[in-house]
Amino acid sequence: MMQDPEFIRGDSEEAPGLTILQRGPDNLEPAFSSALGSSLTPADRFYVRSHFEVPRIEAASWRLAIEGEVDRPFEIGLDELREMPSETRMALLECSGNGRIYLESIQIGIRWERGGVGNAEWTGVPLVALLERAGIRPLAVEVILEGADEGDFKPPQHETPGKIRYARSLPLAKARKEEVLLAYRMNGEELAPRHGYPVRAVVPGWYGMASVKWLRRIIVTDRPFHGFFQTMEYAVWERQHGLPTLVPVSEIQVKAQIARPAPHEVVPKGTCYRILGAAWAGESDVAKVEFSDDSGQSWATAKRLGDPIRYAWQFWEHDWHVPNTPGRRVLMARATDSRGQSQPMERDTDRRDAAISHVLPIEVEVR
Amino acid sequence: MMQDPEFIRGDSEEAPGLTILQRGPDNLEPAFSSALGSSLTPADRFYVRSHFEVPRIEAASWRLAIEGEVDRPFEIGLDELREMPSETRMALLECSGNGRIYLESIQIGIRWERGGVGNAEWTGVPLVALLERAGIRPLAVEVILEGADEGDFKPPQHETPGKIRYARSLPLAKARKEEVLLAYRMNGEELAPRHGYPVRAVVPGWYGMASVKWLRRIIVTDRPFHGFFQTMEYAVWERQHGLPTLVPVSEIQVKAQIARPAPHEVVPKGTCYRILGAAWAGESDVAKVEFSDDSGQSWATAKRLGDPIRYAWQFWEHDWHVPNTPGRRVLMARATDSRGQSQPMERDTDRRDAAISHVLPIEVEVR
């Protein structure tokens, strides 16, 4: 959309297992039905969301600047960053457009099905360590993360201020949280170019747009940042005194997805079929997963597997007694988080084309 | 644009002297060449900017609510408002899209020529008087002005949250200024329905979008309001650490416009022709007006007429020695305010489709 790219839907030759949603910049999606082979999504099966072409960055010349409302602005290179104390933590990333193909009224943007989500183990330096080294000034309110990816800036129906880089801000309170990493490893390997090599942000609990790839600059600011990617894109409406007010997309909403069966799979009638899926809950925890085989009229509690890990997904299963009557059947899953928030049945249109977390049906063929 | 209205350009039968730019809602513009007959623009020759259909409001049942971050929320009717101490002050209003027809790259929105500006005398109660009666709480930062005009909300390319009303906020500092009025008279007459009957805001020094018509609610808020008309519309880019950040349109930029001659007028060669125009300067004062007959290569200082009145326009004139050579001639005017800001020669594309204040040429025919 930014550079009049090609919208297509087809298999990728260079990235087997990923569907090409868009070329130039590339946006790639795995089938969610094949996503749960392991709790960690392999890097080459992890969804790719690009706003501009992948920037080619040499590790030797890469520098990250920390500036703005800080006492001691500085730059850091890759070797020095790798020598700092690091942490490894599991975190799910979900594209805020995941599920957009289910929104009939949205005709533009990347048409994610249900594969715009993945779970990985990230290694890097907590952002707060760099902020503290720079010395945050008292007036600071936000931290802008700027990537090296850039391109033509074409807001619809308006003049262009020329080239821009991808940038996104975090409130200072989130930027200071220990879980926010400047990551240089993904599942124990160096980051792939399309996943942000050499260093990307990982902002656990927030939709993927916050986890800025190809980091080049960290800017502490004394006022909210209203850049393109938190106003024109990745922003939703919230009501204030009954009036819609535009706010940047932030926390991932609670969600469960069915991985098995795949949509339109043929399921043998009268058998016991093990439904498999994953659920996640932003900055909260998954407290319940439910399953329905009657379009949401009745719900059965599914079994969550393993111990929950904050910010990661949790697998779940349910033994479904497949009815004896052949025909099409609509299956649904619904999660509830530890704050009591459940997935709604209907789309909240205030969320525009982002944060799609209402219950999404899967249709199968009982035969 | 909000309601798929008709875009047309033609004379209005119901409003002689106004050109119809759009119907349903109506947007009407006088020719600027006929605007300077009097320092006060008559109400029926004043530009009309409507986002939705004109709401039909009965004076007897009209109520204005003052609520939000106040100690004593209240409602007030028209009789009671008229009984409060009132002020009468001259103020210019300019549509932030005035001159949009000169922007080749902007293909949508109302195609204002140069007539989206007028100067009137407004009578009403200072907004600050009502705010003080309600008691502003310490956490207050903005004041939202909500109109009674409403319609379908269709942000481009996104889902609709349904019907909305026109609303715009002011920072508390501006809302408290003595010049901001809740006006019920225009040039000594009751407001016409299309100008905001029974009560509208008049925010001198700010583009017209701040002067909300058909007021129904004043909401004091503890956070910035990012409504549709200060993000999707009426917002411009400002650079913060080199990154574009979206800010609501606010103060009117300094500008001079030529009223005489009209564009494409035939001017007799070798004569002395009296150029006439008006200039204005937002919250500042006009300090200089210049004239050029050679596409801006050389400039002569024009003569400003009368004493300047803050927030109003000031007429100016210049005796132009029309060259002896027949042919097309490009005329320009340029104003400078008392802060030293001059009109730029080139469009600042960060301003999107709003706040069009670069020097606009007039072409005439010397014969």
XYZ file of C-alpha atoms in Angstrom:
734
model
C 0.000 0.000 0.000
C 2.872 2.338 0.740
C 4.618 1.807 -2.565
C 1.819 0.594 -4.817
C 3.060 -2.956 -4.325
C 1.568 -6.026 -5.843
C -1.143 -7.813 -3.879
C -1.144 -11.497 -4.590
C -1.944 -14.759 -2.870
C 0.256 -17.674 -3.768
C 2.931 -19.992 -2.559
C 6.412 -18.617 -2.118
C 9.173 -20.422 -3.983
C 11.964 -18.888 -1.903
C 10.146 -19.466 1.380
C 8.423 -22.854 1.269
C 5.528 -23.099 3.715
C 4.766 -19.395 3.505
C 2.038 -17.820 1.412
C 2.893 -14.594 -0.361
C 0.320 -11.940 0.523
C 2.284 -9.121 -1.047
C 5.498 -8.634 -2.988
C 7.793 -5.574 -2.806
C 7.703 -5.207 0.170
C 7.220 -8.869 1.006
C 4.457 -9.957 3.346
C 4.375 -13.686 3.980
C 2.115 -15.921 6.041
C 2.216 -19.583 7.098
C -0.965 -21.644 7.292
C -2.042 -21.631 10.933
C -3.036 -25.288 10.571
C 0.660 -26.120 10.220
C 1.874 -23.711 12.910
C 1.730 -25.913 15.994
C 4.361 -28.519 15.193
C 6.464 -27.014 17.941
C 5.828 -24.435 20.597
C 8.537 -22.302 18.957
C 7.764 -21.158 15.418
C 10.840 -21.690 13.223
C 12.173 -18.428 11.763
C 11.525 -19.618 8.220
C 7.884 -20.358 9.087
C 7.339 -17.129 11.018
C 5.073 -14.553 9.393
C 6.824 -11.613 7.706
C 5.358 -8.108 7.862
C 7.314 -5.534 5.859
C 6.317 -1.932 5.182
C 9.255 -1.219 2.872
C 11.989 -3.267 1.222
C 14.308 -5.107 3.619
C 17.254 -2.770 4.296
C 20.687 -4.296 3.677
C 22.704 -3.652 6.819
C 26.375 -4.503 7.406
C 26.985 -5.672 10.967
C 30.395 -3.938 11.083
C 29.007 -0.470 10.299
C 25.669 -0.770 12.127
C 25.173 1.754 14.918
C 22.228 2.347 17.209
C 21.745 5.914 18.506
C 20.030 6.664 21.821
C 19.057 10.338 21.934
C 16.396 12.928 22.765
C 15.344 13.602 26.357
C 18.371 11.891 27.872
C 21.355 13.223 29.804
C 24.012 11.238 27.955
C 23.086 10.420 24.351
C 25.301 7.728 22.851
C 25.727 5.301 20.000
C 26.383 1.619 20.288
C 27.676 -0.961 17.809
C 26.748 -4.614 17.488
C 29.775 -6.082 19.290
C 29.295 -3.788 22.253
C 25.570 -4.579 22.431
C 26.300 -8.307 22.368
C 28.729 -7.868 25.263
C 26.040 -6.361 27.486
C 24.097 -8.657 29.837
C 21.443 -10.381 27.737
C 18.177 -12.156 28.379
C 16.363 -14.872 26.506
C 12.596 -14.960 26.691
C 9.740 -16.519 24.801
C 7.256 -14.117 23.285
C 4.470 -14.337 20.767
C 4.150 -11.708 18.080
C 0.841 -11.199 16.311
C 0.306 -8.831 13.441
C -2.494 -6.429 14.314
C -4.023 -7.281 10.920
C -4.104 -11.025 11.594
C -7.581 -12.235 10.549
C -8.251 -9.234 8.315
C -9.493 -11.487 5.520
C -12.546 -12.148 7.708
C -13.537 -8.451 7.665
C -15.859 -8.112 4.718
C -15.991 -4.346 4.903
C -12.212 -3.907 4.784
C -11.088 -4.005 1.176
C -7.493 -2.801 1.492
C -4.339 -3.658 3.388
C -2.629 -7.007 3.694
C -5.216 -9.819 3.636
C -3.912 -11.882 6.551
C -5.799 -15.088 7.185
C -4.930 -16.582 10.613
C -1.184 -17.127 10.204
C 0.003 -13.637 11.126
C 1.124 -14.915 14.505
C 4.161 -16.785 15.785
C 5.927 -17.666 18.994
C 9.699 -17.499 19.340
C 12.524 -17.285 21.827
C 14.288 -13.949 21.620
C 17.737 -13.081 22.956
C 18.859 -9.526 23.487
C 19.451 -6.625 25.831
C 16.527 -5.108 27.765
C 15.713 -1.691 26.305
C 15.636 -0.274 29.829
C 19.364 -1.019 30.227
C 20.188 1.325 27.339
C 17.723 3.959 28.532
C 19.285 3.920 31.983
C 22.771 4.195 30.553
C 21.617 7.309 28.635
C 19.809 8.753 31.662
C 16.100 9.455 31.107
C 15.199 13.069 31.809
C 12.193 13.898 34.039
C 10.046 15.309 31.199
C 10.284 12.119 29.119
C 6.941 10.507 28.241
C 7.583 8.224 25.278
C 10.319 6.289 23.497
C 10.341 6.244 19.689
C 11.854 3.183 18.023
C 13.036 4.001 14.499
C 13.872 1.347 11.921
C 16.219 1.609 8.974
C 13.461 0.594 6.545
C 12.282 3.514 4.472
C 10.197 4.314 1.455
C 7.822 6.732 -0.186
C 5.221 8.079 2.104
C 1.841 8.166 0.390
C -0.965 8.895 2.792
C -4.216 8.406 0.892
C -5.566 11.548 -0.763
C -2.949 13.897 0.565
C 0.360 15.381 -0.433
C 3.502 13.500 0.374
C 6.240 14.723 2.697
C 8.669 12.465 0.846
C 10.552 9.474 2.158
C 9.958 8.253 5.682
C 11.318 5.542 7.874
C 9.239 3.105 9.862
C 8.928 4.371 13.442
C 6.703 3.586 16.404
C 6.631 4.855 19.966
C 6.072 3.218 23.330
C 4.857 4.987 26.458
C 7.788 5.294 28.839
C 6.095 2.921 31.308
C 6.098 0.075 28.737
C 9.555 0.939 27.381
C 10.934 0.523 30.907
C 9.441 -2.936 31.424
C 11.999 -5.720 31.720
C 10.359 -7.806 28.986
C 11.042 -5.295 26.206
C 14.178 -6.459 24.399
C 16.552 -5.233 21.738
C 16.904 -8.697 20.261
C 19.713 -10.017 18.081
C 18.840 -13.709 18.210
C 15.630 -15.584 17.360
C 15.309 -19.205 18.503
C 19.040 -19.205 19.199
C 20.047 -18.112 15.675
C 21.132 -14.763 14.328
C 18.119 -12.783 13.099
C 17.278 -13.363 9.436
C 17.332 -10.182 7.305
C 13.549 -10.196 6.933
C 13.114 -10.516 10.710
C 15.176 -7.422 11.479
C 18.878 -8.212 11.213
C 20.999 -7.185 13.011
C 18.810 -5.897 15.881
C 15.061 -5.540 16.355
C 12.795 -4.575 19.191
C 10.613 -7.271 20.730
C 7.725 -5.787 22.709
C 5.994 -8.761 24.350
C 2.246 -8.429 24.852
C 1.862 -5.798 22.122
C 0.868 -6.297 18.508
C 3.795 -6.763 16.154
C 3.876 -3.188 14.832
C 5.580 -2.176 18.104
C 8.443 -4.636 17.632
C 10.354 -2.401 15.216
C 12.840 -4.255 13.003
C 16.252 -3.052 11.755
C 16.598 -0.607 14.658
C 18.716 2.467 13.989
C 17.589 5.058 16.538
C 15.915 5.222 19.938
C 14.519 8.649 20.720
C 13.213 9.606 24.144
C 10.575 12.352 23.749
C 8.843 14.876 25.966
C 5.544 14.627 24.043
C 3.449 11.888 22.444
C 4.642 10.883 18.990
C 1.876 10.897 16.370
C 3.768 9.407 13.447
C 2.196 7.867 10.361
C 2.220 4.351 11.825
C 0.306 5.360 14.941
C -2.294 7.616 13.332
C -2.854 6.794 9.663
C -2.078 3.130 10.265
C -2.143 0.989 13.411
C -4.616 3.223 15.192
C -8.120 2.456 16.440
C -11.035 4.447 17.794
C -11.777 4.696 21.477
C -14.761 6.553 22.884
C -14.132 9.586 25.060
C -17.331 11.251 26.346
C -19.128 9.348 23.589
C -16.859 10.751 20.862
C -14.476 8.559 18.849
C -10.840 9.468 19.496
C -7.945 7.867 17.625
C -5.409 5.931 19.716
C -2.424 3.856 18.636
C -2.902 0.089 18.617
C -1.073 -1.381 21.596
C -1.818 -4.525 23.622
C -2.658 -7.842 21.963
C -6.263 -8.863 22.642
C -7.062 -12.279 24.062
C -7.584 -14.898 21.326
C -7.812 -18.628 20.649
C -7.303 -20.130 17.203
C -8.035 -23.653 15.978
C -5.081 -25.264 14.186
C -6.561 -28.735 13.737
C -8.772 -29.317 11.824
C -7.793 -26.958 9.038
C -10.575 -24.971 7.398
C -12.612 -27.184 5.009
C -10.929 -30.359 6.286
C -13.010 -33.528 5.956
C -13.741 -35.018 9.398
C -15.101 -38.570 9.742
C -18.605 -38.635 11.255
C -19.253 -40.315 14.571
C -15.595 -40.364 15.621
C -13.717 -38.684 18.430
C -11.545 -36.020 16.861
C -8.833 -34.214 18.801
C -9.150 -30.457 18.189
C -5.809 -28.627 18.625
C -5.167 -24.944 18.953
C -3.270 -22.149 20.624
C -4.394 -19.225 22.759
C -2.704 -16.043 23.906
C -3.601 -13.020 26.023
C -1.367 -9.960 25.516
C -0.034 -8.717 28.840
C -2.420 -10.977 30.755
C -2.706 -14.784 30.935
C -5.097 -17.203 29.305
C -7.589 -18.302 31.944
C -9.985 -20.378 29.832
C -10.433 -21.752 26.331
C -13.805 -22.910 25.065
C -14.906 -24.809 21.990
C -18.204 -24.821 20.108
C -19.427 -27.007 17.241
C -22.812 -25.301 16.861
C -21.935 -21.775 15.732
C -21.480 -20.575 19.297
C -24.806 -21.693 20.805
C -23.117 -23.944 23.355
C -19.537 -24.039 24.611
C -17.340 -26.746 26.154
C -14.191 -25.971 28.108
C -11.025 -27.116 26.342
C -7.938 -28.496 28.079
C -4.943 -26.184 28.224
C -1.601 -27.947 27.835
C 1.549 -27.325 29.842
C 2.284 -24.437 32.150
C 1.381 -20.990 30.884
C 4.270 -18.655 30.052
C 3.510 -14.969 30.210
C 3.653 -13.360 26.716
C 3.859 -16.743 24.946
C 1.063 -18.781 23.449
C -0.404 -21.834 25.158
C -1.554 -24.923 23.292
C -4.938 -26.435 24.044
C -6.903 -29.492 22.942
C -10.429 -30.769 23.003
C -11.848 -34.185 22.170
C -14.692 -33.482 19.848
C -17.444 -36.041 19.457
C -18.109 -35.609 15.784
C -21.832 -35.855 15.070
C -23.234 -38.701 13.032
C -24.982 -36.376 10.629
C -22.889 -35.543 7.573
C -22.673 -31.968 6.337
C -20.940 -28.700 6.936
C -20.172 -27.772 10.484
C -19.003 -24.476 11.977
C -16.359 -24.755 14.705
C -15.306 -21.952 17.015
C -12.826 -21.365 19.826
C -13.004 -18.611 22.384
C -10.472 -17.564 25.038
C -10.859 -15.626 28.259
C -7.943 -13.906 29.997
C -7.153 -13.687 33.709
C -8.773 -10.242 33.826
C -12.072 -11.771 32.715
C -11.942 -10.420 29.158
C -13.462 -12.843 26.631
C -13.363 -12.721 22.862
C -16.525 -11.030 21.591
C -18.731 -12.788 19.033
C -19.077 -9.646 16.930
C -16.476 -7.387 15.406
C -15.969 -4.063 17.193
C -15.941 -1.703 14.215
C -14.144 0.970 16.257
C -11.035 -1.133 15.727
C -10.941 -0.308 12.019
C -8.698 -2.850 10.245
C -6.631 -3.750 13.326
C -6.806 -5.844 16.503
C -9.180 -8.413 15.019
C -10.031 -10.586 18.008
C -13.682 -11.535 17.734
C -14.491 -15.242 17.414
C -13.575 -16.473 13.929
C -15.410 -19.559 12.649
C -13.798 -22.552 10.931
C -15.971 -24.554 8.580
C -15.333 -28.301 8.201
C -17.026 -31.072 6.260
C -18.365 -33.971 8.349
C -18.575 -37.010 6.072
C -16.679 13.349 1.230
C -18.348 12.282 4.468
C -21.676 11.391 2.889
C -20.748 10.818 -0.734
C -22.018 14.287 -1.543
C -22.114 15.855 -4.951
C -19.115 17.932 -5.955
C -20.088 20.684 -8.317
C -19.049 24.192 -9.234
C -21.835 26.546 -10.141
C -23.800 29.568 -9.057
C -26.222 29.168 -6.230
C -29.811 30.185 -6.934
C -30.772 30.387 -3.252
C -27.611 32.270 -2.294
C -26.798 34.801 -5.017
C -23.148 35.797 -5.012
C -22.009 32.422 -3.689
C -20.596 29.609 -5.770
C -21.710 26.110 -4.875
C -18.666 23.901 -4.296
C -20.665 21.028 -2.890
C -24.295 20.128 -2.252
C -25.613 18.000 0.602
C -23.901 19.200 2.765
C -23.645 22.646 1.238
C -20.270 24.313 0.816
C -20.486 27.780 -0.689
C -17.873 30.358 -1.607
C -18.003 34.008 -2.689
C -15.584 35.349 -5.291
C -12.773 37.021 -3.379
C -12.731 39.782 -6.002
C -16.135 40.909 -4.707
C -15.323 40.408 -1.014
C -13.925 43.819 -0.096
C -16.966 46.043 -0.586
C -17.015 46.496 3.163
C -14.656 45.551 5.946
C -17.424 43.337 7.334
C -18.459 40.455 5.109
C -22.280 40.275 4.971
C -23.617 36.984 6.333
C -25.162 36.087 2.976
C -21.798 36.567 1.255
C -19.792 34.738 3.929
C -18.347 31.383 2.931
C -20.207 28.299 4.187
C -18.336 25.191 5.304
C -20.595 22.283 6.280
C -19.554 18.748 7.108
C -23.095 17.433 7.452
C -26.578 18.751 6.753
C -27.559 21.901 8.668
C -29.279 20.726 11.862
C -32.700 22.254 12.481
C -32.635 23.619 16.017
C -35.511 25.221 17.930
C -34.330 28.129 20.084
C -36.815 27.252 22.843
C -35.523 23.719 23.333
C -31.815 24.364 22.650
C -29.523 23.537 25.569
C -25.755 23.738 25.861
C -24.094 21.298 28.296
C -20.786 22.088 30.030
C -19.320 18.883 31.441
C -16.253 16.678 31.892
C -13.377 17.761 34.147
C -15.377 20.461 35.919
C -16.610 20.796 39.485
C -20.124 21.964 38.618
C -21.393 20.669 35.270
C -24.471 22.533 34.054
C -26.730 23.194 31.107
C -27.720 26.579 29.794
C -30.533 27.716 27.489
C -30.516 30.495 24.918
C -32.317 33.132 26.994
C -29.980 32.625 29.931
C -26.913 32.783 27.684
C -28.139 36.040 26.146
C -28.578 37.501 29.621
C -24.918 36.935 30.480
C -22.434 39.794 29.885
C -21.606 39.741 26.178
C -18.845 41.054 23.998
C -18.756 42.122 20.382
C -15.540 41.699 18.464
C -14.394 41.609 14.877
C -12.731 38.422 13.747
C -11.781 36.867 10.459
C -12.512 33.225 9.785
C -10.613 31.379 7.090
C -11.295 27.820 6.036
C -8.099 25.805 6.378
C -8.761 24.554 2.837
C -8.949 28.059 1.350
C -6.818 28.000 -1.821
C -6.950 24.215 -2.165
C -7.765 24.500 -5.879
C -4.171 25.692 -6.345
C -2.762 22.396 -5.018
C -2.323 20.245 -8.090
C -1.500 17.130 -6.109
C -4.641 17.287 -3.963
C -7.499 15.701 -5.854
C -10.119 15.440 -3.142
C -11.906 17.622 -0.617
C -13.714 20.882 -1.193
C -12.048 22.814 -4.034
C -11.921 26.248 -2.406
C -10.542 28.989 -4.607
C -9.707 32.126 -2.560
C -13.120 32.981 -1.154
C -13.047 30.678 1.875
C -12.403 33.656 4.130
C -14.556 36.371 5.663
C -14.481 39.026 8.345
C -17.418 39.669 10.653
C -18.417 41.185 13.944
C -19.457 38.541 16.413
C -21.490 39.022 19.589
C -21.554 36.452 22.344
C -20.337 35.270 25.723
C -16.645 34.517 26.255
C -16.177 30.751 26.558
C -14.014 31.335 29.640
C -17.031 32.749 31.502
C -18.868 29.430 31.160
C -15.750 27.430 31.997
C -15.246 29.436 35.170
C -18.859 29.028 36.166
C -18.406 25.245 35.828
C -15.079 25.279 37.673
C -12.166 23.818 35.696
C -10.447 20.969 37.510
C -6.638 20.919 37.861
C -6.129 17.950 35.503
C -7.930 19.635 32.598
C -5.859 20.028 29.426
C -8.339 20.554 26.583
C -11.871 21.713 25.850
C -13.916 19.829 23.232
C -16.552 21.811 21.356
C -19.256 19.515 19.990
C -21.748 20.594 17.336
C -25.232 19.234 16.710
C -24.367 18.423 13.080
C -24.018 14.714 12.529
C -23.743 12.165 9.788
C -22.238 8.932 8.638
C -18.633 8.530 9.499
C -16.701 7.080 6.575
C -12.981 7.230 7.086
C -11.353 6.174 3.839
C -10.587 2.454 3.591
C -11.705 1.528 7.071
C -14.748 0.307 8.888
C -17.252 2.790 10.157
C -18.082 3.364 13.801
C -21.444 4.726 12.691
C -22.824 8.212 13.065
C -20.659 10.951 14.522
C -21.082 14.581 15.365
C -18.689 17.318 14.382
C -16.324 18.033 17.292
C -13.035 19.831 17.709
C -10.892 20.559 20.755
C -8.913 23.574 21.919
C -5.967 23.462 24.306
C -7.102 24.882 27.639
C -4.776 27.878 27.209
C -6.583 28.978 24.039
C -10.039 28.118 25.368
C -9.404 30.469 28.291
C -8.448 33.431 26.101
C -10.879 36.336 26.265
C -11.286 36.458 22.464
C -12.927 33.020 22.200
C -16.675 33.579 22.055
C -19.864 31.562 22.108
C -21.508 33.806 19.539
C -25.217 34.252 18.858
C -25.022 37.325 16.640
C -23.084 37.972 13.414
C -22.812 41.553 12.193
C -25.550 42.520 14.637
C -28.066 39.952 13.330
C -29.139 36.598 14.688
C -26.957 33.823 13.246
C -28.281 32.321 10.017
C -28.953 28.535 10.206
C -25.980 27.768 7.941
C -23.683 29.893 10.117
C -24.463 27.991 13.299
C -27.850 29.109 14.674
C -28.501 29.496 17.531
C -24.958 29.516 18.992
C -21.518 28.847 17.505
C -17.971 29.121 18.722
C -15.776 31.840 17.261
C -12.082 31.138 17.810
C -10.247 34.220 16.515
C -6.800 33.593 15.044
C -7.509 29.910 14.310
C -8.672 28.342 11.093
C -12.433 28.016 10.774
C -12.620 24.346 11.728
C -12.139 25.401 15.380
C -15.184 27.693 15.328
C -17.680 24.882 15.820
C -21.223 25.704 14.697
C -24.539 24.594 16.259
C -22.904 24.055 19.654
C -24.505 21.451 21.876
C -21.807 20.366 24.331
C -18.585 21.701 25.841
C -16.462 18.965 27.360
C -13.406 19.685 29.489
C -10.971 16.755 29.206
C -7.952 15.463 31.077
C -6.247 14.180 27.899
C -5.798 15.363 24.334
C -8.779 14.650 22.085
C -7.848 12.870 18.848
C -11.217 12.963 17.099
C -11.778 12.428 13.395
C -11.587 16.156 12.617
C -8.184 16.575 14.237
C -6.515 13.433 12.920
C -8.114 12.185 9.692
C -9.046 15.710 8.684
C -7.667 19.122 9.701
C -4.296 17.753 10.727
C -0.841 18.478 9.334
C 2.615 17.007 9.715
C 5.242 18.532 11.956
C 8.760 17.192 12.281
C 9.880 15.820 15.628
C 13.468 14.532 15.649
C 13.222 14.476 11.854
C 10.103 12.271 11.917
C 6.706 13.477 10.693
C 4.170 13.631 13.515
C 0.512 14.508 12.978
C -0.799 17.619 14.761
C -4.200 19.297 14.567
C -4.428 22.409 12.381
C -4.622 25.459 14.623
C -3.437 29.026 14.024
C -4.159 30.862 10.772
C -0.961 31.491 8.807
C -0.098 34.997 7.623
C -1.542 35.729 4.155
C -2.321 38.514 1.685
C -4.820 38.102 -1.148
C -5.435 40.357 -4.153
C -9.115 41.271 -4.620
C -8.683 43.755 -7.486
C -7.962 42.924 -10.226
C -9.893 39.658 -10.400
C -8.108 36.700 -11.984
C -8.041 37.035 -15.802
C -9.293 40.638 -15.659
C -8.241 42.828 -18.595
C -6.075 45.715 -17.391
C -5.336 48.699 -19.691
C -1.626 48.955 -20.556
C 0.412 51.980 -19.517
C -2.106 53.114 -16.880
C -1.900 53.435 -13.116
C -4.098 50.704 -11.664
C -5.022 50.594 -8.010
C -4.452 47.069 -6.688
C -6.702 46.259 -3.692
C -6.456 43.407 -1.266
C -6.697 42.192 2.290
C -4.145 40.636 4.630
C -4.416 38.771 7.915
C -2.078 37.163 10.412
C -3.692 34.656 12.795
C -2.852 35.505 16.389
C -0.206 38.023 15.282
C -0.492 41.298 13.331
C 0.229 42.109 9.724
C 3.531 44.017 9.636
C 4.070 44.317 5.876
C 2.352 43.628 2.575
C 4.300 43.435 -0.682
C 3.279 43.303 -4.308
C 5.021 41.810 -7.327
C 4.151 42.033 -11.030
C 7.047 39.874 -12.230
C 6.299 36.452 -10.732
C 8.027 37.321 -7.479
C 11.402 38.500 -8.788
C 10.973 41.976 -7.296
C 8.639 43.255 -4.594
C 7.196 46.686 -3.747
C 5.733 47.507 -0.351
C 1.975 48.084 -0.462
C 0.101 50.607 1.667
C -1.940 49.212 4.525
C -5.230 51.043 5.149
C -6.672 52.035 8.515
C -5.581 50.872 11.923
C -4.948 47.164 12.318
C -7.419 45.232 14.460
C -6.102 42.034 16.053
C -7.804 38.921 14.553
C -9.445 40.944 11.746
C -8.234 41.467 8.214
C -6.623 44.690 7.066
C -7.165 46.156 3.617
C -4.189 47.294 1.562
C -3.658 49.001 -1.774
C -0.889 49.556 -4.261
C -0.711 51.818 -7.293
C 0.541 49.579 -10.042
C 2.195 51.120 -13.061
C 0.865 48.764 -15.680
C 3.551 48.041 -18.275
C 3.148 49.182 -21.860
C 3.697 45.709 -23.243
C 0.478 43.782 -23.769
C 0.237 40.177 -22.687
C -0.351 37.987 -19.689
C 1.066 39.149 -16.403
C 1.425 37.287 -13.111
C 0.623 39.328 -9.987
C 1.442 38.293 -6.455
C 0.968 39.618 -2.930
C 2.912 38.568 0.112
C 2.383 39.425 3.780
C 4.734 39.359 6.763
C 3.511 39.256 10.353
C 4.862 41.086 13.392
C 6.833 37.968 14.373
C 8.737 38.174 11.098
C 6.966 35.234 9.418
C 6.495 35.761 5.673
C 4.444 33.757 3.226
C 6.671 31.192 1.542
C 6.875 31.030 -2.262
C 6.555 27.249 -2.273
C 3.969 24.967 -0.779
C 5.024 23.139 2.387
C 3.814 19.626 1.582
C 3.840 18.674 5.275
C 0.621 20.681 5.498
C -1.302 18.124 3.444
C -4.499 19.723 2.137
C -4.739 22.377 4.860
C -3.263 25.738 5.890
C -2.485 26.783 2.317
C -0.551 29.999 2.794
C 2.178 30.097 0.177
C 2.084 32.945 -2.348
C -0.748 32.356 -4.850
C -0.396 34.022 -8.259
C -3.155 35.945 -10.077
C -2.904 36.096 -13.838
C -4.268 39.171 -15.651
C -4.358 40.274 -19.281
C -2.617 43.577 -20.029
C -4.142 44.957 -23.229
